PDB file of C-alpha atoms in Angstrom:
ATOM      1  CA  UNK A  10      72.456 126.592  51.922  1.00  0.00           C
ATOM      2  CA  UNK A  11      75.105 123.914  51.211  1.00  0.00           C
ATOM      3  CA  UNK A  12      77.817 126.147  52.699  1.00  0.00           C
ATOM      4  CA  UNK A  13      75.824 126.523  55.942  1.00  0.00           C
ATOM      5  CA  UNK A  14      75.450 122.738  56.256  1.00  0.00           C
ATOM      6  CA  UNK A  15      79.197 122.224  55.811  1.00  0.00           C
ATOM      7  CA  UNK A  16      79.888 124.886  58.437  1.00  0.00           C
ATOM      8  CA  UNK A  17      77.343 123.314  60.818  1.00  0.00           C
ATOM      9  CA  UNK A  18      78.749 119.794  60.425  1.00  0.00           C
ATOM     10  CA  UNK A  19      82.321 121.061  60.683  1.00  0.00           C
ATOM     11  CA  UNK A  20      81.423 122.836  63.930  1.00  0.00           C
ATOM     12  CA  UNK A  21      79.801 119.653  65.284  1.00  0.00           C
ATOM     13  CA  UNK A  22      82.915 117.611  64.461  1.00  0.00           C
ATOM     14  CA  UNK A  23      85.165 120.194  66.131  1.00  0.00           C
ATOM     15  CA  UNK A  24      82.965 120.286  69.261  1.00  0.00           C
ATOM     16  CA  UNK A  25      82.909 116.484  69.436  1.00  0.00           C
ATOM     17  CA  UNK A  26      86.711 116.422  69.189  1.00  0.00           C
ATOM     18  CA  UNK A  27      87.095 119.014  71.973  1.00  0.00           C
ATOM     19  CA  UNK A  28      84.590 117.129  74.148  1.00  0.00           C
ATOM     20  CA  UNK A  29      86.562 113.912  73.585  1.00  0.00           C
ATOM     21  CA  UNK A  30      89.826 115.586  74.641  1.00  0.00           C
ATOM     22  CA  UNK A  31      88.252 117.122  77.753  1.00  0.00           C
ATOM     23  CA  UNK A  32      86.701 113.765  78.672  1.00  0.00           C
ATOM     24  CA  UNK A  33      89.972 111.886  78.164  1.00  0.00           C
ATOM     25  CA  UNK A  34      92.265 114.232  80.078  1.00  0.00           C
ATOM     26  CA  UNK A  35      90.322 116.513  82.441  1.00  0.00           C
ATOM     27  CA  UNK A  36      86.722 115.721  83.376  1.00  0.00           C
ATOM     28  CA  UNK A  37      84.655 112.616  82.748  1.00  0.00           C
ATOM     29  CA  UNK A  38      80.944 112.136  83.184  1.00  0.00           C
ATOM     30  CA  UNK A  39      80.265 108.963  85.150  1.00  0.00           C
ATOM     31  CA  UNK A  40      77.120 107.089  86.105  1.00  0.00           C
ATOM     32  CA  UNK A  41      77.107 105.696  89.650  1.00  0.00           C
ATOM     33  CA  UNK A  42      75.834 102.123  89.611  1.00  0.00           C
ATOM     34  CA  UNK A  43      74.800 100.432  92.822  1.00  0.00           C
ATOM     35  CA  UNK A  44      74.125 101.484  96.415  1.00  0.00           C
ATOM     36  CA  UNK A  45      77.663 101.337  97.871  1.00  0.00           C
ATOM     37  CA  UNK A  46      78.075 105.123  98.224  1.00  0.00           C
ATOM     38  CA  UNK A  47      74.644 105.955  99.709  1.00  0.00           C
ATOM     39  CA  UNK A  48      73.777 108.506 101.014  1.00  0.00           C
ATOM     40  CA  UNK A  49      76.494 110.548  99.253  1.00  0.00           C
ATOM     41  CA  UNK A  50      75.655 109.153  95.812  1.00  0.00           C
ATOM     42  CA  UNK A  51      72.621 107.094  94.872  1.00  0.00           C
ATOM     43  CA  UNK A  52      72.259 104.434  92.211  1.00  0.00           C
ATOM     44  CA  UNK A  53      72.071 106.071  88.760  1.00  0.00           C
ATOM     45  CA  UNK A  54      73.506 109.396  89.982  1.00  0.00           C
ATOM     46  CA  UNK A  55      75.521 111.255  87.371  1.00  0.00           C
ATOM     47  CA  UNK A  56      78.802 112.771  88.583  1.00  0.00           C
ATOM     48  CA  UNK A  57      81.738 114.614  87.064  1.00  0.00           C
ATOM     49  CA  UNK A  58      85.111 113.018  87.791  1.00  0.00           C
ATOM     50  CA  UNK A  59      88.142 115.339  87.939  1.00  0.00           C
ATOM     51  CA  UNK A  60      90.933 113.501  86.127  1.00  0.00           C
ATOM     52  CA  UNK A  61      93.520 116.202  86.704  1.00  0.00           C
ATOM     53  CA  UNK A  62      93.928 115.809  90.475  1.00  0.00           C
ATOM     54  CA  UNK A  63      96.770 113.495  91.412  1.00  0.00           C
ATOM     55  CA  UNK A  64      97.033 114.178  95.145  1.00  0.00           C
ATOM     56  CA  UNK A  65      94.595 112.230  97.268  1.00  0.00           C
ATOM     57  CA  UNK A  66      93.942 112.285 100.983  1.00  0.00           C
ATOM     58  CA  UNK A  67      91.718 110.920 103.704  1.00  0.00           C
ATOM     59  CA  UNK A  68      88.093 111.887 103.062  1.00  0.00           C
ATOM     60  CA  UNK A  69      88.484 112.147  99.269  1.00  0.00           C
ATOM     61  CA  UNK A  70      86.189 110.124  97.058  1.00  0.00           C
ATOM     62  CA  UNK A  71      88.103 108.346  94.319  1.00  0.00           C
ATOM     63  CA  UNK A  72      87.286 106.337  91.219  1.00  0.00           C
ATOM     64  CA  UNK A  73      89.576 103.412  90.476  1.00  0.00           C
ATOM     65  CA  UNK A  74      89.860 100.031  88.823  1.00  0.00           C
ATOM     66  CA  UNK A  75      91.131  96.854  90.387  1.00  0.00           C
ATOM     67  CA  UNK A  76      91.921  93.412  89.048  1.00  0.00           C
ATOM     68  CA  UNK A  77      89.568  91.807  91.592  1.00  0.00           C
ATOM     69  CA  UNK A  78      86.356  93.465  90.343  1.00  0.00           C
ATOM     70  CA  UNK A  79      85.043  94.430  86.896  1.00  0.00           C
ATOM     71  CA  UNK A  80      84.420  98.089  86.122  1.00  0.00           C
ATOM     72  CA  UNK A  81      85.108 101.312  88.001  1.00  0.00           C
ATOM     73  CA  UNK A  82      84.686 101.521  91.756  1.00  0.00           C
ATOM     74  CA  UNK A  83      83.801 104.680  93.683  1.00  0.00           C
ATOM     75  CA  UNK A  84      84.930 104.768  97.322  1.00  0.00           C
ATOM     76  CA  UNK A  85      86.058 107.119 100.095  1.00  0.00           C
ATOM     77  CA  UNK A  86      89.658 107.127 101.345  1.00  0.00           C
ATOM     78  CA  UNK A  87      89.672 106.428 105.102  1.00  0.00           C
ATOM     79  CA  UNK A  88      93.392 105.748 105.653  1.00  0.00           C
ATOM     80  CA  UNK A  89      96.610 106.571 103.859  1.00  0.00           C
ATOM     81  CA  UNK A  90     100.129 105.191 103.557  1.00  0.00           C
ATOM     82  CA  UNK A  91     101.608 103.850 106.821  1.00  0.00           C
ATOM     83  CA  UNK A  92      98.325 104.296 108.730  1.00  0.00           C
ATOM     84  CA  UNK A  93      97.116 101.362 110.787  1.00  0.00           C
ATOM     85  CA  UNK A  94      93.516 100.200 110.343  1.00  0.00           C
ATOM     86  CA  UNK A  95      91.392  98.053 112.633  1.00  0.00           C
ATOM     87  CA  UNK A  96      87.649  97.396 112.641  1.00  0.00           C
ATOM     88  CA  UNK A  97      86.509  96.265 116.078  1.00  0.00           C
ATOM     89  CA  UNK A  98      82.952  96.044 117.398  1.00  0.00           C
ATOM     90  CA  UNK A  99      81.705  97.915 114.330  1.00  0.00           C
ATOM     91  CA  UNK A 100      84.083 100.850 114.808  1.00  0.00           C
ATOM     92  CA  UNK A 101      86.814 101.888 112.363  1.00  0.00           C
ATOM     93  CA  UNK A 102      90.094 102.719 114.089  1.00  0.00           C
ATOM     94  CA  UNK A 103      92.839 104.523 112.198  1.00  0.00           C
ATOM     95  CA  UNK A 104      96.130 104.781 114.056  1.00  0.00           C
ATOM     96  CA  UNK A 105      94.395 103.413 117.167  1.00  0.00           C
ATOM     97  CA  UNK A 106      91.831 106.265 117.211  1.00  0.00           C
ATOM     98  CA  UNK A 107      88.177 106.113 116.131  1.00  0.00           C
ATOM     99  CA  UNK A 108      88.052 107.477 112.591  1.00  0.00           C
ATOM    100  CA  UNK A 109      86.479 110.856 111.899  1.00  0.00           C
ATOM    101  CA  UNK A 110      85.374 109.365 108.553  1.00  0.00           C
ATOM    102  CA  UNK A 111      82.856 107.074 110.266  1.00  0.00           C
ATOM    103  CA  UNK A 112      79.530 108.649 111.216  1.00  0.00           C
ATOM    104  CA  UNK A 113      78.510 107.944 114.824  1.00  0.00           C
ATOM    105  CA  UNK A 114      75.292 106.223 113.771  1.00  0.00           C
ATOM    106  CA  UNK A 115      76.880 103.761 111.307  1.00  0.00           C
ATOM    107  CA  UNK A 116      78.586 100.506 112.258  1.00  0.00           C
ATOM    108  CA  UNK A 117      80.920  98.307 110.223  1.00  0.00           C
ATOM    109  CA  UNK A 118      79.629  94.797 110.811  1.00  0.00           C
ATOM    110  CA  UNK A 119      81.981  93.231 108.269  1.00  0.00           C
ATOM    111  CA  UNK A 120      85.635  93.773 109.222  1.00  0.00           C
ATOM    112  CA  UNK A 121      87.234  91.589 106.541  1.00  0.00           C
ATOM    113  CA  UNK A 122      90.997  92.007 106.347  1.00  0.00           C
ATOM    114  CA  UNK A 123      90.831  94.697 109.076  1.00  0.00           C
ATOM    115  CA  UNK A 124      89.572  92.331 111.794  1.00  0.00           C
ATOM    116  CA  UNK A 125      93.169  92.475 113.018  1.00  0.00           C
ATOM    117  CA  UNK A 126      95.343  95.562 112.749  1.00  0.00           C
ATOM    118  CA  UNK A 127      96.724  96.086 109.245  1.00  0.00           C
ATOM    119  CA  UNK A 128      99.199  98.714 108.084  1.00  0.00           C
ATOM    120  CA  UNK A 129      98.524 100.498 104.796  1.00  0.00           C
ATOM    121  CA  UNK A 130     101.582 100.037 102.533  1.00  0.00           C
ATOM    122  CA  UNK A 131     103.439 102.940 100.938  1.00  0.00           C
ATOM    123  CA  UNK A 132     101.662 104.438  97.924  1.00  0.00           C
ATOM    124  CA  UNK A 133      98.351 102.814  98.935  1.00  0.00           C
ATOM    125  CA  UNK A 134      95.027 103.737 100.507  1.00  0.00           C
ATOM    126  CA  UNK A 135      92.348 101.924 102.499  1.00  0.00           C
ATOM    127  CA  UNK A 136      88.959 102.778 100.994  1.00  0.00           C
ATOM    128  CA  UNK A 137      85.362 102.188 102.097  1.00  0.00           C
ATOM    129  CA  UNK A 138      81.999 102.749 100.462  1.00  0.00           C
ATOM    130  CA  UNK A 139      79.757 105.102 102.456  1.00  0.00           C
ATOM    131  CA  UNK A 140      77.069 102.398 102.618  1.00  0.00           C
ATOM    132  CA  UNK A 141      79.046  99.949 104.769  1.00  0.00           C
ATOM    133  CA  UNK A 142      76.489  97.154 104.567  1.00  0.00           C
ATOM    134  CA  UNK A 143      76.429  97.046 100.757  1.00  0.00           C
ATOM    135  CA  UNK A 144      79.961  97.937  99.728  1.00  0.00           C
ATOM    136  CA  UNK A 145      82.779  95.850  98.323  1.00  0.00           C
ATOM    137  CA  UNK A 146      85.860  97.785  99.388  1.00  0.00           C
ATOM    138  CA  UNK A 147      89.286  97.467 101.053  1.00  0.00           C
ATOM    139  CA  UNK A 148      87.825  95.146 103.670  1.00  0.00           C
ATOM    140  CA  UNK A 149      87.460  92.531 100.946  1.00  0.00           C
ATOM    141  CA  UNK A 150      90.458  90.531  99.716  1.00  0.00           C
ATOM    142  CA  UNK A 151      89.358  91.155  96.104  1.00  0.00           C
ATOM    143  CA  UNK A 152      90.047  94.874  96.587  1.00  0.00           C
ATOM    144  CA  UNK A 153      92.478  95.215  99.490  1.00  0.00           C
ATOM    145  CA  UNK A 154      94.714  98.238  99.538  1.00  0.00           C
ATOM    146  CA  UNK A 155      94.322 100.560  96.560  1.00  0.00           C
ATOM    147  CA  UNK A 156      97.620 101.447  94.898  1.00  0.00           C
ATOM    148  CA  UNK A 157      98.031 105.160  94.152  1.00  0.00           C
ATOM    149  CA  UNK A 158      99.259 104.516  90.637  1.00  0.00           C
ATOM    150  CA  UNK A 159      96.119 102.493  89.932  1.00  0.00           C
ATOM    151  CA  UNK A 160      93.689 105.259  90.872  1.00  0.00           C
ATOM    152  CA  UNK A 161      92.366 105.857  87.396  1.00  0.00           C
ATOM    153  CA  UNK A 162      89.129 106.242  85.549  1.00  0.00           C
TER     154      UNK A 162
END
């Protein structure tokens, strides 16, 4: 009986160690907090974050940290390096064209830093929450452009 307990506890410790390694380097379970990504993700949704991907593009949803806001942020990339971004009359323009990332029925009433044309710097992205009305994102000075090297979780 004592030998079985030792084996059981040893197995639990080994599984916990493997789970820790997987969580640190490959996949992390994350709880979405807040409404900024509705309807894609709802408050208290549980998602798996792929930590292994290092190439990001327009349309990808990323998790990152920024000095301007506490905690992790979850947003969608709408423009990449050297793209121009403008929000005019509720419409997102990327490189002077209406963005395919913006649904026809949703308007951006807060333009923030994109009320005049801005160019995304090298190694950066312009990100927006899917719920435009309730998202703190690249439009806000606290976030601004997201640096590629700072996309982490």
